[in-house]
């Protein structure tokens, strides 16, 4: 039930990218063909293309099929000038004005240190239980997702729980250091 609910929420969020002015894109329009085609290309690469490449080239195993599929589909869309929505279309071109200068600085916000300087032990006592709870819930959710995917994907391999948790921890730490919000597998 839990994963099915998350699937529906994620599906609903993704379907908005297949709409224009509140209506689903027509397969007969150029934007519709490009959008649906790019989605189908990505799925085909994830399911068939990247795994076949990984069988032949050992170094390709370092790239997850989902990441490889998205990168190759994005490159195809750019190269063939497909009329698909981009991040600039969704977030607005102003968001990306300034190039790399708009990227967040690496470091803790200045407001982070104020409570620690005034009452370090009291602050840690307040924050620590919530931090541990959030980390545990995120890890458990990610490990349940990993277990579910191991059951769905019948390739004879099992995902590494250690890699999952360490990767999630590194990702959440990086998110915090760049002003983002941590998350979990879904």
GROMACS .gro file of N, CA and C in nm, residues 3-164:
model
  486
    3UNK      N    1   0.399   0.184  -0.099
    3UNK     CA    2   0.470   0.211  -0.224
    3UNK      C    3   0.371   0.243  -0.336
    4UNK      N    4   0.255   0.176  -0.335
    4UNK     CA    5   0.153   0.208  -0.437
    4UNK      C    6   0.107   0.352  -0.423
    5UNK      N    7   0.089   0.398  -0.300
    5UNK     CA    8   0.050   0.537  -0.278
    5UNK      C    9   0.155   0.634  -0.328
    6UNK      N   10   0.282   0.603  -0.300
    6UNK     CA   11   0.390   0.689  -0.350
    6UNK      C   12   0.395   0.687  -0.502
    7UNK      N   13   0.369   0.572  -0.561
    7UNK     CA   14   0.369   0.561  -0.707
    7UNK      C   15   0.264   0.653  -0.767
    8UNK      N   16   0.146   0.654  -0.710
    8UNK     CA   17   0.039   0.740  -0.762
    8UNK      C   18   0.074   0.888  -0.748
    9UNK      N   19   0.133   0.926  -0.636
    9UNK     CA   20   0.172   1.065  -0.615
    9UNK      C   21   0.279   1.106  -0.717
   10UNK      N   22   0.377   1.019  -0.737
   10UNK     CA   23   0.485   1.050  -0.832
   10UNK      C   24   0.431   1.053  -0.976
   11UNK      N   25   0.341   0.961  -1.010
   11UNK     CA   26   0.283   0.958  -1.143
   11UNK      C   27   0.206   1.087  -1.171
   12UNK      N   28   0.126   1.128  -1.075
   12UNK     CA   29   0.048   1.251  -1.092
   12UNK      C   30   0.141   1.372  -1.112
   13UNK      N   31   0.250   1.376  -1.037
   13UNK     CA   32   0.345   1.488  -1.050
   13UNK      C   33   0.412   1.487  -1.188
   14UNK      N   34   0.442   1.367  -1.241
   14UNK     CA   35   0.510   1.359  -1.370
   14UNK      C   36   0.417   1.388  -1.487
   15UNK      N   37   0.290   1.356  -1.473
   15UNK     CA   38   0.196   1.375  -1.584
   15UNK      C   39   0.179   1.522  -1.622
   16UNK      N   40   0.209   1.613  -1.531
   16UNK     CA   41   0.197   1.755  -1.564
   16UNK      C   42   0.294   1.794  -1.676
   17UNK      N   43   0.401   1.720  -1.692
   17UNK     CA   44   0.498   1.752  -1.796
   17UNK      C   45   0.449   1.709  -1.935
   18UNK      N   46   0.340   1.635  -1.939
   18UNK     CA   47   0.281   1.593  -2.066
   18UNK      C   48   0.159   1.678  -2.100
   19UNK      N   49   0.147   1.793  -2.033
   19UNK     CA   50   0.033   1.882  -2.055
   19UNK      C   51   0.079   2.019  -2.102
   20UNK      N   52  -0.011   2.083  -2.173
   20UNK     CA   53   0.010   2.222  -2.215
   20UNK      C   54  -0.126   2.291  -2.205
   21UNK      N   55  -0.131   2.399  -2.133
   21UNK     CA   56  -0.256   2.474  -2.110
   21UNK      C   57  -0.364   2.384  -2.050
   22UNK      N   58  -0.324   2.294  -1.959
   22UNK     CA   59  -0.419   2.211  -1.888
   22UNK      C   60  -0.467   2.088  -1.963
   23UNK      N   61  -0.425   2.069  -2.088
   23UNK     CA   62  -0.467   1.953  -2.167
   23UNK      C   63  -0.345   1.871  -2.204
   24UNK      N   64  -0.366   1.739  -2.213
   24UNK     CA   65  -0.255   1.651  -2.252
   24UNK      C   66  -0.214   1.679  -2.395
   25UNK      N   67  -0.086   1.668  -2.420
   25UNK     CA   68  -0.032   1.694  -2.553
   25UNK      C   69  -0.084   1.590  -2.652
   26UNK      N   70  -0.115   1.634  -2.770
   26UNK     CA   71  -0.161   1.545  -2.875
   26UNK      C   72  -0.040   1.477  -2.940
   27UNK      N   73  -0.055   1.351  -2.972
   27UNK     CA   74   0.052   1.279  -3.040
   27UNK      C   75   0.072   1.335  -3.180
   28UNK      N   76  -0.028   1.405  -3.231
   28UNK     CA   77  -0.020   1.462  -3.365
   28UNK      C   78   0.062   1.591  -3.369
   29UNK      N   79   0.080   1.657  -3.254
   29UNK     CA   80   0.159   1.780  -3.251
   29UNK      C   81   0.307   1.749  -3.241
   30UNK      N   82   0.388   1.842  -3.286
   30UNK     CA   83   0.534   1.823  -3.280
   30UNK      C   84   0.582   1.811  -3.136
   31UNK      N   85   0.527   1.895  -3.047
   31UNK     CA   86   0.567   1.890  -2.906
   31UNK      C   87   0.524   1.757  -2.842
   32UNK      N   88   0.405   1.710  -2.878
   32UNK     CA   89   0.356   1.583  -2.826
   32UNK      C   90   0.441   1.467  -2.871
   33UNK      N   91   0.471   1.460  -3.001
   33UNK     CA   92   0.557   1.352  -3.053
   33UNK      C   93   0.694   1.355  -2.987
   34UNK      N   94   0.750   1.474  -2.972
   34UNK     CA   95   0.883   1.485  -2.911
   34UNK      C   96   0.880   1.446  -2.764
   35UNK      N   97   0.779   1.489  -2.690
   35UNK     CA   98   0.770   1.459  -2.548
   35UNK      C   99   0.747   1.311  -2.524
   36UNK      N  100   0.647   1.254  -2.591
   36UNK     CA  101   0.620   1.111  -2.574
   36UNK      C  102   0.735   1.027  -2.626
   37UNK      N  103   0.794   1.069  -2.738
   37UNK     CA  104   0.907   0.997  -2.795
   37UNK      C  105   1.028   0.997  -2.703
   38UNK      N  106   1.054   1.112  -2.642
   38UNK     CA  107   1.167   1.123  -2.549
   38UNK      C  108   1.143   1.034  -2.427
   39UNK      N  109   1.020   1.030  -2.378
   39UNK     CA  110   0.986   0.945  -2.264
   39UNK      C  111   1.003   0.797  -2.301
   40UNK      N  112   0.956   0.758  -2.420
   40UNK     CA  113   0.970   0.619  -2.464
   40UNK      C  114   1.117   0.583  -2.486
   41UNK      N  115   1.194   0.676  -2.544
   41UNK     CA  116   1.337   0.652  -2.563
   41UNK      C  117   1.406   0.629  -2.429
   42UNK      N  118   1.374   0.712  -2.332
   42UNK     CA  119   1.434   0.698  -2.199
   42UNK      C  120   1.400   0.562  -2.139
   43UNK      N  121   1.274   0.522  -2.147
   43UNK     CA  122   1.233   0.392  -2.091
   43UNK      C  123   1.303   0.277  -2.163
   44UNK      N  124   1.314   0.285  -2.296
   44UNK     CA  125   1.382   0.179  -2.372
   44UNK      C  126   1.529   0.171  -2.335
   45UNK      N  127   1.593   0.286  -2.320
   45UNK     CA  128   1.734   0.287  -2.281
   45UNK      C  129   1.753   0.226  -2.142
   46UNK      N  130   1.664   0.261  -2.048
   46UNK     CA  131   1.675   0.210  -1.911
   46UNK      C  132   1.653   0.060  -1.907
   47UNK      N  133   1.555   0.011  -1.981
   47UNK     CA  134   1.519  -0.131  -1.975
   47UNK      C  135   1.610  -0.218  -2.061
   48UNK      N  136   1.648  -0.169  -2.180
   48UNK     CA  137   1.721  -0.254  -2.273
   48UNK      C  138   1.860  -0.202  -2.308
   49UNK      N  139   1.869  -0.075  -2.350
   49UNK     CA  140   1.994  -0.021  -2.404
   49UNK      C  141   2.110  -0.018  -2.307
   50UNK      N  142   2.092   0.046  -2.194
   50UNK     CA  143   2.201   0.060  -2.096
   50UNK      C  144   2.241  -0.076  -2.039
   51UNK      N  145   2.145  -0.164  -2.002
   51UNK     CA  146   2.186  -0.296  -1.953
   51UNK      C  147   2.267  -0.376  -2.056
   52UNK      N  148   2.230  -0.368  -2.184
   52UNK     CA  149   2.308  -0.437  -2.288
   52UNK      C  150   2.448  -0.380  -2.297
   53UNK      N  151   2.459  -0.248  -2.287
   53UNK     CA  152   2.590  -0.182  -2.289
   53UNK      C  153   2.673  -0.226  -2.169
   54UNK      N  154   2.609  -0.239  -2.054
   54UNK     CA  155   2.679  -0.280  -1.933
   54UNK      C  156   2.729  -0.424  -1.942
   55UNK      N  157   2.659  -0.508  -2.019
   55UNK     CA  158   2.706  -0.646  -2.039
   55UNK      C  159   2.834  -0.650  -2.119
   56UNK      N  160   2.849  -0.556  -2.211
   56UNK     CA  161   2.964  -0.555  -2.302
   56UNK      C  162   3.081  -0.473  -2.250
   57UNK      N  163   3.052  -0.365  -2.177
   57UNK     CA  164   3.157  -0.275  -2.130
   57UNK      C  165   3.152  -0.268  -1.978
   58UNK      N  166   3.253  -0.317  -1.914
   58UNK     CA  167   3.258  -0.325  -1.767
   58UNK      C  168   3.247  -0.187  -1.702
   59UNK      N  169   3.313  -0.087  -1.760
   59UNK     CA  170   3.313   0.047  -1.701
   59UNK      C  171   3.173   0.109  -1.702
   60UNK      N  172   3.085   0.065  -1.792
   60UNK     CA  173   2.950   0.120  -1.800
   60UNK      C  174   2.867   0.082  -1.678
   61UNK      N  175   2.909  -0.019  -1.603
   61UNK     CA  176   2.835  -0.061  -1.484
   61UNK      C  177   2.839   0.044  -1.373
   62UNK      N  178   2.930   0.140  -1.385
   62UNK     CA  179   2.940   0.246  -1.284
   62UNK      C  180   2.827   0.346  -1.296
   63UNK      N  181   2.756   0.346  -1.409
   63UNK     CA  182   2.647   0.441  -1.431
   63UNK      C  183   2.515   0.367  -1.421
   64UNK      N  184   2.427   0.408  -1.330
   64UNK     CA  185   2.296   0.344  -1.321
   64UNK      C  186   2.218   0.362  -1.451
   65UNK      N  187   2.143   0.260  -1.494
   65UNK     CA  188   2.068   0.272  -1.620
   65UNK      C  189   1.974   0.392  -1.624
   66UNK      N  190   1.913   0.427  -1.512
   66UNK     CA  191   1.821   0.542  -1.512
   66UNK      C  192   1.896   0.671  -1.544
   67UNK      N  193   2.012   0.690  -1.483
   67UNK     CA  194   2.091   0.810  -1.508
   67UNK      C  195   2.140   0.812  -1.653
   68UNK      N  196   2.191   0.699  -1.700
   68UNK     CA  197   2.238   0.690  -1.838
   68UNK      C  198   2.127   0.715  -1.938
   69UNK      N  199   2.007   0.661  -1.911
   69UNK     CA  200   1.893   0.682  -2.000
   69UNK      C  201   1.853   0.827  -2.008
   70UNK      N  202   1.849   0.894  -1.894
   70UNK     CA  203   1.811   1.036  -1.893
   70UNK      C  204   1.916   1.120  -1.965
   71UNK      N  205   2.042   1.093  -1.940
   71UNK     CA  206   2.149   1.170  -2.005
   71UNK      C  207   2.145   1.152  -2.157
   72UNK      N  208   2.136   1.026  -2.203
   72UNK     CA  209   2.135   1.001  -2.347
   72UNK      C  210   2.010   1.059  -2.414
   73UNK      N  211   1.895   1.049  -2.348
   73UNK     CA  212   1.772   1.106  -2.405
   73UNK      C  213   1.781   1.259  -2.412
   74UNK      N  214   1.836   1.320  -2.308
   74UNK     CA  215   1.853   1.466  -2.308
   74UNK      C  216   1.948   1.509  -2.420
   75UNK      N  217   2.055   1.431  -2.439
   75UNK     CA  218   2.148   1.463  -2.547
   75UNK      C  219   2.081   1.448  -2.684
   76UNK      N  220   1.999   1.344  -2.701
   76UNK     CA  221   1.928   1.326  -2.828
   76UNK      C  222   1.830   1.441  -2.852
   77UNK      N  223   1.758   1.481  -2.748
   77UNK     CA  224   1.663   1.592  -2.762
   77UNK      C  225   1.734   1.721  -2.800
   78UNK      N  226   1.849   1.744  -2.741
   78UNK     CA  227   1.927   1.865  -2.772
   78UNK      C  228   1.982   1.859  -2.914
   79UNK      N  229   2.041   1.745  -2.950
   79UNK     CA  230   2.104   1.729  -3.081
   79UNK      C  231   2.002   1.742  -3.195
   80UNK      N  232   1.887   1.677  -3.178
   80UNK     CA  233   1.785   1.680  -3.283
   80UNK      C  234   1.688   1.797  -3.269
   81UNK      N  235   1.713   1.884  -3.170
   81UNK     CA  236   1.631   2.004  -3.146
   81UNK      C  237   1.483   1.970  -3.131
   82UNK      N  238   1.455   1.865  -3.052
   82UNK     CA  239   1.315   1.828  -3.027
   82UNK      C  240   1.249   1.937  -2.943
   83UNK      N  241   1.123   1.970  -2.973
   83UNK     CA  242   1.054   2.074  -2.895
   83UNK      C  243   0.997   2.020  -2.763
   84UNK      N  244   1.086   1.984  -2.672
   84UNK     CA  245   1.044   1.933  -2.541
   84UNK      C  246   1.065   2.041  -2.436
   85UNK      N  247   0.989   2.031  -2.326
   85UNK     CA  248   1.006   2.125  -2.216
   85UNK      C  249   1.143   2.104  -2.152
   86UNK      N  250   1.206   2.212  -2.115
   86UNK     CA  251   1.334   2.206  -2.045
   86UNK      C  252   1.316   2.266  -1.906
   87UNK      N  253   1.420   2.256  -1.825
   87UNK     CA  254   1.414   2.318  -1.693
   87UNK      C  255   1.393   2.469  -1.704
   88UNK      N  256   1.452   2.528  -1.805
   88UNK     CA  257   1.434   2.673  -1.824
   88UNK      C  258   1.289   2.705  -1.857
   89UNK      N  259   1.220   2.617  -1.929
   89UNK     CA  260   1.078   2.639  -1.960
   89UNK      C  261   0.993   2.629  -1.834
   90UNK      N  262   1.024   2.533  -1.749
   90UNK     CA  263   0.944   2.508  -1.629
   90UNK      C  264   0.975   2.610  -1.519
   91UNK      N  265   1.103   2.635  -1.494
   91UNK     CA  266   1.143   2.724  -1.385
   91UNK      C  267   1.156   2.869  -1.429
   92UNK      N  268   1.162   2.893  -1.560
   92UNK     CA  269   1.179   3.028  -1.611
   92UNK      C  270   1.325   3.054  -1.644
   93UNK      N  271   1.347   3.123  -1.753
   93UNK     CA  272   1.484   3.148  -1.798
   93UNK      C  273   1.563   3.233  -1.701
   94UNK      N  274   1.494   3.317  -1.622
   94UNK     CA  275   1.563   3.401  -1.522
   94UNK      C  276   1.636   3.316  -1.418
   95UNK      N  277   1.583   3.197  -1.392
   95UNK     CA  278   1.642   3.107  -1.293
   95UNK      C  279   1.785   3.072  -1.331
   96UNK      N  280   1.812   3.060  -1.460
   96UNK     CA  281   1.943   3.015  -1.505
   96UNK      C  282   2.030   3.127  -1.560
   97UNK      N  283   1.985   3.251  -1.550
   97UNK     CA  284   2.065   3.364  -1.595
   97UNK      C  285   2.185   3.379  -1.502
   98UNK      N  286   2.299   3.396  -1.555
   98UNK     CA  287   2.419   3.413  -1.473
   98UNK      C  288   2.509   3.292  -1.474
   99UNK      N  289   2.468   3.186  -1.540
   99UNK     CA  290   2.553   3.067  -1.554
   99UNK      C  291   2.584   3.002  -1.420
  100UNK      N  292   2.709   2.964  -1.403
  100UNK     CA  293   2.751   2.893  -1.282
  100UNK      C  294   2.745   2.980  -1.157
  101UNK      N  295   2.738   3.111  -1.174
  101UNK     CA  296   2.734   3.201  -1.058
  101UNK      C  297   2.607   3.183  -0.975
  102UNK      N  298   2.503   3.123  -1.034
  102UNK     CA  299   2.378   3.105  -0.959
  102UNK      C  300   2.381   2.982  -0.869
  103UNK      N  301   2.480   2.897  -0.887
  103UNK     CA  302   2.488   2.777  -0.803
  103UNK      C  303   2.510   2.817  -0.657
  104UNK      N  304   2.451   2.743  -0.565
  104UNK     CA  305   2.468   2.778  -0.423
  104UNK      C  306   2.612   2.759  -0.377
  105UNK      N  307   2.652   2.842  -0.282
  105UNK     CA  308   2.786   2.828  -0.225
  105UNK      C  309   2.788   2.707  -0.133
  106UNK      N  310   2.901   2.642  -0.127
  106UNK     CA  311   2.917   2.526  -0.040
  106UNK      C  312   2.949   2.575   0.100
  107UNK      N  313   2.871   2.534   0.198
  107UNK     CA  314   2.896   2.574   0.336
  107UNK      C  315   2.768   2.581   0.416
  108UNK      N  316   2.782   2.599   0.543
  108UNK     CA  317   2.667   2.609   0.631
  108UNK      C  318   2.616   2.753   0.634
  109UNK      N  319   2.486   2.773   0.644
  109UNK     CA  320   2.434   2.911   0.651
  109UNK      C  321   2.483   2.979   0.778
  110UNK      N  322   2.494   3.110   0.773
  110UNK     CA  323   2.545   3.185   0.888
  110UNK      C  324   2.454   3.169   1.010
  111UNK      N  325   2.324   3.149   0.988
  111UNK     CA  326   2.232   3.132   1.100
  111UNK      C  327   2.253   2.998   1.172
  112UNK      N  328   2.327   2.907   1.112
  112UNK     CA  329   2.351   2.776   1.173
  112UNK      C  330   2.431   2.788   1.303
  113UNK      N  331   2.529   2.878   1.303
  113UNK     CA  332   2.621   2.885   1.417
  113UNK      C  333   2.565   2.959   1.538
  114UNK      N  334   2.471   3.051   1.519
  114UNK     CA  335   2.421   3.133   1.630
  114UNK      C  336   2.367   3.051   1.747
  115UNK      N  337   2.277   2.954   1.727
  115UNK     CA  338   2.227   2.877   1.841
  115UNK      C  339   2.336   2.792   1.906
  116UNK      N  340   2.428   2.743   1.825
  116UNK     CA  341   2.536   2.659   1.881
  116UNK      C  342   2.631   2.741   1.968
  117UNK      N  343   2.652   2.865   1.931
  117UNK     CA  344   2.743   2.951   2.008
  117UNK      C  345   2.681   2.994   2.141
  118UNK      N  346   2.549   3.021   2.140
  118UNK     CA  347   2.486   3.071   2.261
  118UNK      C  348   2.455   2.960   2.362
  119UNK      N  349   2.413   2.845   2.314
  119UNK     CA  350   2.380   2.734   2.405
  119UNK      C  351   2.405   2.602   2.334
  120UNK      N  352   2.532   2.562   2.319
  120UNK     CA  353   2.563   2.445   2.236
  120UNK      C  354   2.498   2.315   2.283
  121UNK      N  355   2.505   2.284   2.411
  121UNK     CA  356   2.450   2.158   2.460
  121UNK      C  357   2.298   2.156   2.450
  122UNK      N  358   2.236   2.266   2.483
  122UNK     CA  359   2.090   2.276   2.476
  122UNK      C  360   2.042   2.259   2.331
  123UNK      N  361   2.113   2.322   2.237
  123UNK     CA  362   2.077   2.312   2.095
  123UNK      C  363   2.090   2.169   2.046
  124UNK      N  364   2.199   2.104   2.079
  124UNK     CA  365   2.222   1.966   2.035
  124UNK      C  366   2.115   1.874   2.095
  125UNK      N  367   2.079   1.895   2.221
  125UNK     CA  368   1.975   1.813   2.285
  125UNK      C  369   1.841   1.827   2.215
  126UNK      N  370   1.813   1.944   2.160
  126UNK     CA  371   1.687   1.966   2.089
  126UNK      C  372   1.693   1.904   1.950
  127UNK      N  373   1.802   1.925   1.880
  127UNK     CA  374   1.812   1.884   1.740
  127UNK      C  375   1.837   1.734   1.724
  128UNK      N  376   1.921   1.676   1.807
  128UNK     CA  377   1.967   1.538   1.788
  128UNK      C  378   1.854   1.435   1.778
  129UNK      N  379   1.754   1.434   1.867
  129UNK     CA  380   1.649   1.333   1.853
  129UNK      C  381   1.574   1.342   1.719
  130UNK      N  382   1.548   1.465   1.675
  130UNK     CA  383   1.479   1.482   1.547
  130UNK      C  384   1.568   1.438   1.430
  131UNK      N  385   1.695   1.470   1.438
  131UNK     CA  386   1.788   1.432   1.332
  131UNK      C  387   1.799   1.280   1.322
  132UNK      N  388   1.808   1.213   1.435
  132UNK     CA  389   1.818   1.067   1.435
  132UNK      C  390   1.688   1.005   1.381
  133UNK      N  391   1.575   1.060   1.423
  133UNK     CA  392   1.446   1.008   1.376
  133UNK      C  393   1.432   1.025   1.225
  134UNK      N  394   1.466   1.143   1.174
  134UNK     CA  395   1.456   1.169   1.030
  134UNK      C  396   1.550   1.078   0.952
  135UNK      N  397   1.672   1.061   1.001
  135UNK     CA  398   1.768   0.974   0.934
  135UNK      C  399   1.718   0.830   0.933
  136UNK      N  400   1.662   0.783   1.044
  136UNK     CA  401   1.613   0.646   1.052
  136UNK      C  402   1.494   0.624   0.958
  137UNK      N  403   1.399   0.717   0.958
  137UNK     CA  404   1.282   0.704   0.870
  137UNK      C  405   1.325   0.705   0.724
  138UNK      N  406   1.413   0.796   0.686
  138UNK     CA  407   1.462   0.801   0.548
  138UNK      C  408   1.536   0.675   0.508
  139UNK      N  409   1.619   0.624   0.598
  139UNK     CA  410   1.693   0.501   0.568
  139UNK      C  411   1.600   0.382   0.556
  140UNK      N  412   1.506   0.370   0.647
  140UNK     CA  413   1.411   0.258   0.643
  140UNK      C  414   1.329   0.263   0.515
  141UNK      N  415   1.281   0.382   0.479
  141UNK     CA  416   1.202   0.397   0.357
  141UNK      C  417   1.284   0.358   0.235
  142UNK      N  418   1.410   0.402   0.231
  142UNK     CA  419   1.496   0.369   0.118
  142UNK      C  420   1.526   0.221   0.112
  143UNK      N  421   1.548   0.158   0.226
  143UNK     CA  422   1.576   0.014   0.228
  143UNK      C  423   1.453  -0.067   0.191
  144UNK      N  424   1.333  -0.021   0.231
  144UNK     CA  425   1.210  -0.089   0.188
  144UNK      C  426   1.193  -0.078   0.036
  145UNK      N  427   1.226   0.038  -0.018
  145UNK     CA  428   1.218   0.056  -0.162
  145UNK      C  429   1.318  -0.034  -0.233
  146UNK      N  430   1.439  -0.044  -0.179
  146UNK     CA  431   1.541  -0.132  -0.236
  146UNK      C  432   1.493  -0.277  -0.235
  147UNK      N  433   1.433  -0.319  -0.124
  147UNK     CA  434   1.381  -0.455  -0.113
  147UNK      C  435   1.270  -0.478  -0.216
  148UNK      N  436   1.182  -0.381  -0.232
  148UNK     CA  437   1.075  -0.392  -0.330
  148UNK      C  438   1.131  -0.404  -0.471
  149UNK      N  439   1.229  -0.322  -0.504
  149UNK     CA  440   1.288  -0.326  -0.638
  149UNK      C  441   1.363  -0.456  -0.662
  150UNK      N  442   1.428  -0.509  -0.559
  150UNK     CA  443   1.493  -0.639  -0.574
  150UNK      C  444   1.391  -0.748  -0.608
  151UNK      N  445   1.270  -0.735  -0.552
  151UNK     CA  446   1.165  -0.831  -0.583
  151UNK      C  447   1.106  -0.813  -0.721
  152UNK      N  448   1.102  -0.688  -0.770
  152UNK     CA  449   1.045  -0.661  -0.902
  152UNK      C  450   1.143  -0.697  -1.013
  153UNK      N  451   1.268  -0.655  -0.998
  153UNK     CA  452   1.369  -0.677  -1.099
  153UNK      C  453   1.428  -0.817  -1.077
  154UNK      N  454   1.400  -0.905  -1.168
  154UNK     CA  455   1.443  -1.044  -1.154
  154UNK      C  456   1.572  -1.067  -1.233
  155UNK      N  457   1.681  -1.009  -1.187
  155UNK     CA  458   1.808  -1.024  -1.257
  155UNK      C  459   1.908  -1.110  -1.178
  156UNK      N  460   1.863  -1.167  -1.067
  156UNK     CA  461   1.950  -1.254  -0.988
  156UNK      C  462   2.045  -1.178  -0.897
  157UNK      N  463   2.039  -1.047  -0.897
  157UNK     CA  464   2.127  -0.966  -0.813
  157UNK      C  465   2.046  -0.899  -0.705
  158UNK      N  466   2.111  -0.862  -0.598
  158UNK     CA  467   2.046  -0.787  -0.490
  158UNK      C  468   2.119  -0.655  -0.474
  159UNK      N  469   2.042  -0.552  -0.445
  159UNK     CA  470   2.101  -0.420  -0.422
  159UNK      C  471   2.179  -0.419  -0.292
  160UNK      N  472   2.280  -0.336  -0.286
  160UNK     CA  473   2.363  -0.324  -0.166
  160UNK      C  474   2.299  -0.226  -0.068
  161UNK      N  475   2.257  -0.278   0.047
  161UNK     CA  476   2.196  -0.191   0.148
  161UNK      C  477   2.299  -0.091   0.201
  162UNK      N  478   2.422  -0.136   0.213
  162UNK     CA  479   2.528  -0.046   0.263
  162UNK      C  480   2.548   0.071   0.167
  163UNK      N  481   2.558   0.041   0.037
  163UNK     CA  482   2.576   0.147  -0.062
  163UNK      C  483   2.457   0.243  -0.062
  164UNK      N  484   2.337   0.188  -0.046
  164UNK     CA  485   2.216   0.270  -0.046
  164UNK      C  486   2.219   0.371   0.068
   0.00000   0.00000   0.00000
